[in-house]
mmCIF file of C-alpha atoms in Angstrom:
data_model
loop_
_atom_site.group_PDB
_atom_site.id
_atom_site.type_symbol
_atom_site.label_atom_id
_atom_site.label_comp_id
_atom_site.label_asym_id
_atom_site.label_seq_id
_atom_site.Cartn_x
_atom_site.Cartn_y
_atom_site.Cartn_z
ATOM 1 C CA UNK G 42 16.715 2.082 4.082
ATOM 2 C CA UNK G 43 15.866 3.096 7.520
ATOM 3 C CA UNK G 44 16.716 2.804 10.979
ATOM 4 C CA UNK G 45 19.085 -0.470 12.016
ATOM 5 C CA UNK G 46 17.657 -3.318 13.534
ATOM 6 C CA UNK G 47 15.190 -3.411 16.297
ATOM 7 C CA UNK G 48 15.112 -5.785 19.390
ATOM 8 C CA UNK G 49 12.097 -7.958 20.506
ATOM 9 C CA UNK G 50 10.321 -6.083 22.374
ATOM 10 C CA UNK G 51 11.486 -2.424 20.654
ATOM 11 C CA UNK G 52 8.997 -2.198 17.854
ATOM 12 C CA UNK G 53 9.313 1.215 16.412
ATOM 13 C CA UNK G 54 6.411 3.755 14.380
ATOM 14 C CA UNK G 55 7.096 3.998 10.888
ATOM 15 C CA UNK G 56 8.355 6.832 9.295
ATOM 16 C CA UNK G 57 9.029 8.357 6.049
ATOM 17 C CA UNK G 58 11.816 6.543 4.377
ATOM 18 C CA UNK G 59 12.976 4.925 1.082
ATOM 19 C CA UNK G 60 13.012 1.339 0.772
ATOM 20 C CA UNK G 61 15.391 0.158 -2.323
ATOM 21 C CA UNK G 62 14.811 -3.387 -4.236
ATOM 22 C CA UNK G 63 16.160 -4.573 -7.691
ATOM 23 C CA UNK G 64 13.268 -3.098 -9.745
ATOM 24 C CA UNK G 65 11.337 -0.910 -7.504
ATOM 25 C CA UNK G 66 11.973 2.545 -5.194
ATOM 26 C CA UNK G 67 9.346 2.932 -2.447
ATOM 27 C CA UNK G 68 9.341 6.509 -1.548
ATOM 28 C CA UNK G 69 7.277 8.697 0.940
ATOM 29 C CA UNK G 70 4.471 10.612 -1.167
ATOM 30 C CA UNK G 71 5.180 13.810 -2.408
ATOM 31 C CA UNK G 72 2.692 16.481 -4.084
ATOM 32 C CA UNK G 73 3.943 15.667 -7.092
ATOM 33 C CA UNK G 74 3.606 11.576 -7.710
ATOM 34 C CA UNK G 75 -0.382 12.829 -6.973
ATOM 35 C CA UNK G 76 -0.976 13.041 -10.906
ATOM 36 C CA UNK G 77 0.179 9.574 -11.454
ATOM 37 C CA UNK G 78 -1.941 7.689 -8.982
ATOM 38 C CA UNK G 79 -5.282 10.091 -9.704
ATOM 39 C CA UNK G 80 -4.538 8.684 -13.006
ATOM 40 C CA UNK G 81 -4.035 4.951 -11.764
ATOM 41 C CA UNK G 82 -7.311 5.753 -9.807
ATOM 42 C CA UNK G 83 -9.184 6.624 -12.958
ATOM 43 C CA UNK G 84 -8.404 3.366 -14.466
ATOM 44 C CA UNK G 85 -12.076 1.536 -14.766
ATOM 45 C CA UNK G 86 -9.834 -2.086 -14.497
ATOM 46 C CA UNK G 87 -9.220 -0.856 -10.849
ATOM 47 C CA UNK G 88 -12.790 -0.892 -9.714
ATOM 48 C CA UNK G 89 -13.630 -4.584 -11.152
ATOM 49 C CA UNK G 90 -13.632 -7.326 -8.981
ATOM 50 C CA UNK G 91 -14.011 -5.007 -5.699
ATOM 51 C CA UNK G 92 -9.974 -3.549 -5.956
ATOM 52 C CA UNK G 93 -10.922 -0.285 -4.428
ATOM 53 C CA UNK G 94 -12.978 -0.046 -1.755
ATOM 54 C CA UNK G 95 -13.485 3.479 -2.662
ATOM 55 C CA UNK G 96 -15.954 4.995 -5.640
ATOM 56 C CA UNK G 97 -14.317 5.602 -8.741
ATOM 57 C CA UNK G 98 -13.626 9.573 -9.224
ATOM 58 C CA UNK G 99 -15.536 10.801 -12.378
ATOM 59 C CA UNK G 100 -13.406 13.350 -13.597
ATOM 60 C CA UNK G 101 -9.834 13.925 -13.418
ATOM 61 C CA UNK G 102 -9.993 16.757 -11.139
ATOM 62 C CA UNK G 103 -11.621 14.767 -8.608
ATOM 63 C CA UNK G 104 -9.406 11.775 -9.522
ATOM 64 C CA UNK G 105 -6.664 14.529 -7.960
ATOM 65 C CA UNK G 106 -8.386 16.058 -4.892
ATOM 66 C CA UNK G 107 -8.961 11.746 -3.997
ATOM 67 C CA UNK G 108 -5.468 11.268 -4.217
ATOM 68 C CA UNK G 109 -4.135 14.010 -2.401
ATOM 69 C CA UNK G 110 -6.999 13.664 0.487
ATOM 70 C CA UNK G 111 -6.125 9.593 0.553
ATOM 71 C CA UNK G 112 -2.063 9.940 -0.094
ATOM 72 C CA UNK G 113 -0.942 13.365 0.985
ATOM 73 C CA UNK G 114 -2.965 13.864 3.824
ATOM 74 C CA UNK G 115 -2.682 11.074 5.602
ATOM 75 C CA UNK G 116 -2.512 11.430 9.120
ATOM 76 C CA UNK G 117 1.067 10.049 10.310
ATOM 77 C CA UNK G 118 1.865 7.396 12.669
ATOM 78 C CA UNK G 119 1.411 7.502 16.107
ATOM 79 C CA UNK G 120 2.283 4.125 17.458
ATOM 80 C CA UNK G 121 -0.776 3.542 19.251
ATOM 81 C CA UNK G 122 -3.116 2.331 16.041
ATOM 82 C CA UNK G 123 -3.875 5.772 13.951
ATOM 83 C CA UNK G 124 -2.242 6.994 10.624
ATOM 84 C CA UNK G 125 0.143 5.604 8.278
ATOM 85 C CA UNK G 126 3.285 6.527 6.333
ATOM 86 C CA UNK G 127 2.270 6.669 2.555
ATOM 87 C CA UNK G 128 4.558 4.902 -0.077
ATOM 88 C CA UNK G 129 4.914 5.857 -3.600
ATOM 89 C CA UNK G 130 5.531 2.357 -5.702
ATOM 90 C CA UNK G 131 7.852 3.468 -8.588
ATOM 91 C CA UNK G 132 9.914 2.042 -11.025
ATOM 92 C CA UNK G 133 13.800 1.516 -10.285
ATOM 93 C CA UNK G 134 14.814 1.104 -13.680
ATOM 94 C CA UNK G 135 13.700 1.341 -17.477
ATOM 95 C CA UNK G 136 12.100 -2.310 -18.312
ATOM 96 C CA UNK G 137 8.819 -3.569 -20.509
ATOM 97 C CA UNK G 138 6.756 -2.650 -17.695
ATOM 98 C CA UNK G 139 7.591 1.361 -17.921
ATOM 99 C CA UNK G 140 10.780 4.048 -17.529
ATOM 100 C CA UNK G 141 12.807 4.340 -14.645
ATOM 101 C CA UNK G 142 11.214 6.981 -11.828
ATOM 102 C CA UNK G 143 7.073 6.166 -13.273
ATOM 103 C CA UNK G 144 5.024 5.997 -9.912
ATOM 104 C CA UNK G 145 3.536 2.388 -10.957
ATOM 105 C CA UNK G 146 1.290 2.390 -7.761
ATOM 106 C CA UNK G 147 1.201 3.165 -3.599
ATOM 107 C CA UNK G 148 1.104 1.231 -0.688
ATOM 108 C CA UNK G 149 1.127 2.062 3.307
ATOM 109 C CA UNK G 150 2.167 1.172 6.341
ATOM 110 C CA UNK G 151 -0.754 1.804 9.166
ATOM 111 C CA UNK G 152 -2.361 1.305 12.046
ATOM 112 C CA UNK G 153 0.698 0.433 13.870
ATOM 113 C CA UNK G 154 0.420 -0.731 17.720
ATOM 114 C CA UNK G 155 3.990 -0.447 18.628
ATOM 115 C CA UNK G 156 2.925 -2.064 22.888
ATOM 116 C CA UNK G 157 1.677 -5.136 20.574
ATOM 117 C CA UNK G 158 4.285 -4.998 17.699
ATOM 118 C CA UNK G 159 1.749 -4.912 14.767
ATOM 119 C CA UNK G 160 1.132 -2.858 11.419
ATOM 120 C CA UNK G 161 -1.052 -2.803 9.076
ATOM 121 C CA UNK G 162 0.320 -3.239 5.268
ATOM 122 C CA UNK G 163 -2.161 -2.244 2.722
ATOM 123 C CA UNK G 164 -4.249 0.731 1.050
ATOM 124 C CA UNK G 165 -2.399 -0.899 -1.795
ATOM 125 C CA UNK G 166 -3.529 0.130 -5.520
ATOM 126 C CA UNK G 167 -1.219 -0.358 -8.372
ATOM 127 C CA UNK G 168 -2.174 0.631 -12.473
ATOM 128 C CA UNK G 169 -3.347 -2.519 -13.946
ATOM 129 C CA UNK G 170 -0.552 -2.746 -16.373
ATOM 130 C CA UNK G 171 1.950 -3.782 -13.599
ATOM 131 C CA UNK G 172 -0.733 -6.705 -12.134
ATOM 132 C CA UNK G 173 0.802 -9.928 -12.290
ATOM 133 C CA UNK G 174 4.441 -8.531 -12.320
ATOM 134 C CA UNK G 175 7.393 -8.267 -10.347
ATOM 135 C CA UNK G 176 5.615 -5.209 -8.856
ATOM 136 C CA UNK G 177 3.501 -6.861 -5.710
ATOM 137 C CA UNK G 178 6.132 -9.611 -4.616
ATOM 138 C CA UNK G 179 9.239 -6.738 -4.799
ATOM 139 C CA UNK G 180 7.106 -4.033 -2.862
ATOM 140 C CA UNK G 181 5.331 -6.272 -0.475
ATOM 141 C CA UNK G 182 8.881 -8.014 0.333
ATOM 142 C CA UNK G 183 10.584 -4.338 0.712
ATOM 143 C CA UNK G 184 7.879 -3.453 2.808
ATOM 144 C CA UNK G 185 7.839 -6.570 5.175
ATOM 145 C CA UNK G 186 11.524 -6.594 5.704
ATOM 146 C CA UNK G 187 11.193 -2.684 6.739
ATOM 147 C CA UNK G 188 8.605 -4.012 9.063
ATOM 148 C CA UNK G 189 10.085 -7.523 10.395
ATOM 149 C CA UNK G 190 13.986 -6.460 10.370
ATOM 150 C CA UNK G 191 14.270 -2.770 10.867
ATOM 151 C CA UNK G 192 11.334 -1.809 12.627
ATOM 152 C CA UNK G 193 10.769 -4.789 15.136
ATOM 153 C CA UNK G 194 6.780 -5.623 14.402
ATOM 154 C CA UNK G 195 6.163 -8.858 15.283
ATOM 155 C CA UNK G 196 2.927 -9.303 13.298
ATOM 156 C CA UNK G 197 2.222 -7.871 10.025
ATOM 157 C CA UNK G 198 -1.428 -7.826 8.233
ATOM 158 C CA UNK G 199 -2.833 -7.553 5.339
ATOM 159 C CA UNK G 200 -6.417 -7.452 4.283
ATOM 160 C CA UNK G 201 -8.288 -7.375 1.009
ATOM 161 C CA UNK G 202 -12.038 -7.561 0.817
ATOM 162 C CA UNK G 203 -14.236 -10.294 0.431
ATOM 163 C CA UNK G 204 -15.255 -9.663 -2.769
ATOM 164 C CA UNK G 205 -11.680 -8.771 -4.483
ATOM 165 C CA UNK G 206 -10.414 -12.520 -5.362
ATOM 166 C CA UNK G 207 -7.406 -10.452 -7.266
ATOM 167 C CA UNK G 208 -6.133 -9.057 -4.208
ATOM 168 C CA UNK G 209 -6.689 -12.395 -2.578
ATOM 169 C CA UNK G 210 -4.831 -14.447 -4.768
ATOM 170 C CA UNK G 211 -1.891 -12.390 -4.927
ATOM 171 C CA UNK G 212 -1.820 -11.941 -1.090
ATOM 172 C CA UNK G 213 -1.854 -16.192 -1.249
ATOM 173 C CA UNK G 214 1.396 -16.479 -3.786
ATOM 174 C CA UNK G 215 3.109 -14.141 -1.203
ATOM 175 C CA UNK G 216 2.836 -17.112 1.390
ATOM 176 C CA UNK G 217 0.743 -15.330 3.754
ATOM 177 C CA UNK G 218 -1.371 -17.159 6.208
ATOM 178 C CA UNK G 219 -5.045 -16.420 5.736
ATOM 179 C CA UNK G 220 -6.593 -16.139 9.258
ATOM 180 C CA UNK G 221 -10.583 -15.546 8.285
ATOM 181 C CA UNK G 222 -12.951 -13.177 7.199
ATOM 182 C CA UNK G 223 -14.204 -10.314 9.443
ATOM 183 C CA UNK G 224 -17.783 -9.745 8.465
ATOM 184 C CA UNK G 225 -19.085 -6.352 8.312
ATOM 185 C CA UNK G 226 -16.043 -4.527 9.551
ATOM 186 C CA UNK G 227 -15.154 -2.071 7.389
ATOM 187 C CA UNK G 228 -17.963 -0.117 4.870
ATOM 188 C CA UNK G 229 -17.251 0.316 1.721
ATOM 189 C CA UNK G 230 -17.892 3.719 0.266
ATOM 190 C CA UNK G 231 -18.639 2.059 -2.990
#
């Protein structure tokens, strides 16, 4: 899972690694979970409600180049606020919800300021058959812990936008503390 735990003060940059849980693997994205999530990002439920800040790809091949431009290419970490380590959301074992290894989603780690022991957890998109599952609570709860216990952040955010009440309510059920609404501060491709 990681490096051991941090001290206060010793916030680390995140780096590839695999975070276990009882029904999910979060692994670093490789070339080929890039098929699965242009698919997930072809899905038309993913674009209602504001989910995707991003315009929805109108063919498959551009579904692909997307995903390996937004997953694959991500610039990593650097400690001091750019890039982000890249998480493929898949499956631990066979269950109603898919078979064991299916990439069921992603989710990152970003925009870490390691002098003020923050990260960013989000760029989150999962296929709409796993909404309202296990899914969110297991990876958002792998990925805090990496954050809290084994890299030393002291602050951990999350942000959907205005307009996406889906994201919003699940962020609520995970207990998070909702701290306001930045107007205008990030434009949406869309």
């Amino acid at each position: 899972m990681g490096g051991g735990p941090t001290l206060p003060g010793m916030a680390t940059t995140p780096r590839p690694t695999t975070l276990l849980g009882r029904h999910l693997r979060l692994d670093p994205v490789t070339q080929d979970d890039l098929p699965a999530l242009a698919r997930i990002a072809l899905e038309p439920a993913v674009y209602e409600s504001g989910y995707v800040m991003r315009r929805r790809p109108g063919t498959a091949d551009e579904a692909l180049s997307a995903a390996r431009e937004q997953y694959l290419d991500a610039p990593a970490c650097d400690g001091r606020g750019q890039g982000r380590v890249v998480f493929a959301v898949r499956l631990a074992e066979d269950s109603g919800l898919g078979a064991a290894g299916e990439v069921v989603g992603t989710s990152s780690l970003g925009e870490a300021v390691l002098a003020h022991e923050r990260v960013h957890l989000g760029w989150t998109l999962y296929h709409p058959r796993v909404w309202g599952s296990v899914v969110n609570p297991e990876a958002k709860y792998l990925l805090l812990r990496h954050c809290f216990e084994e890299l030393g952040f002291g602050r951990v955010k999350i942000q959907t936008d205005a307009i996406n009440t889906r994201s919003a309510a699940a962020i609520e059920r995970l207990g998070a503390t909702r701290e306001g609404v930045l107007r205008r501060h990030s434009r949406r491709e869309d």
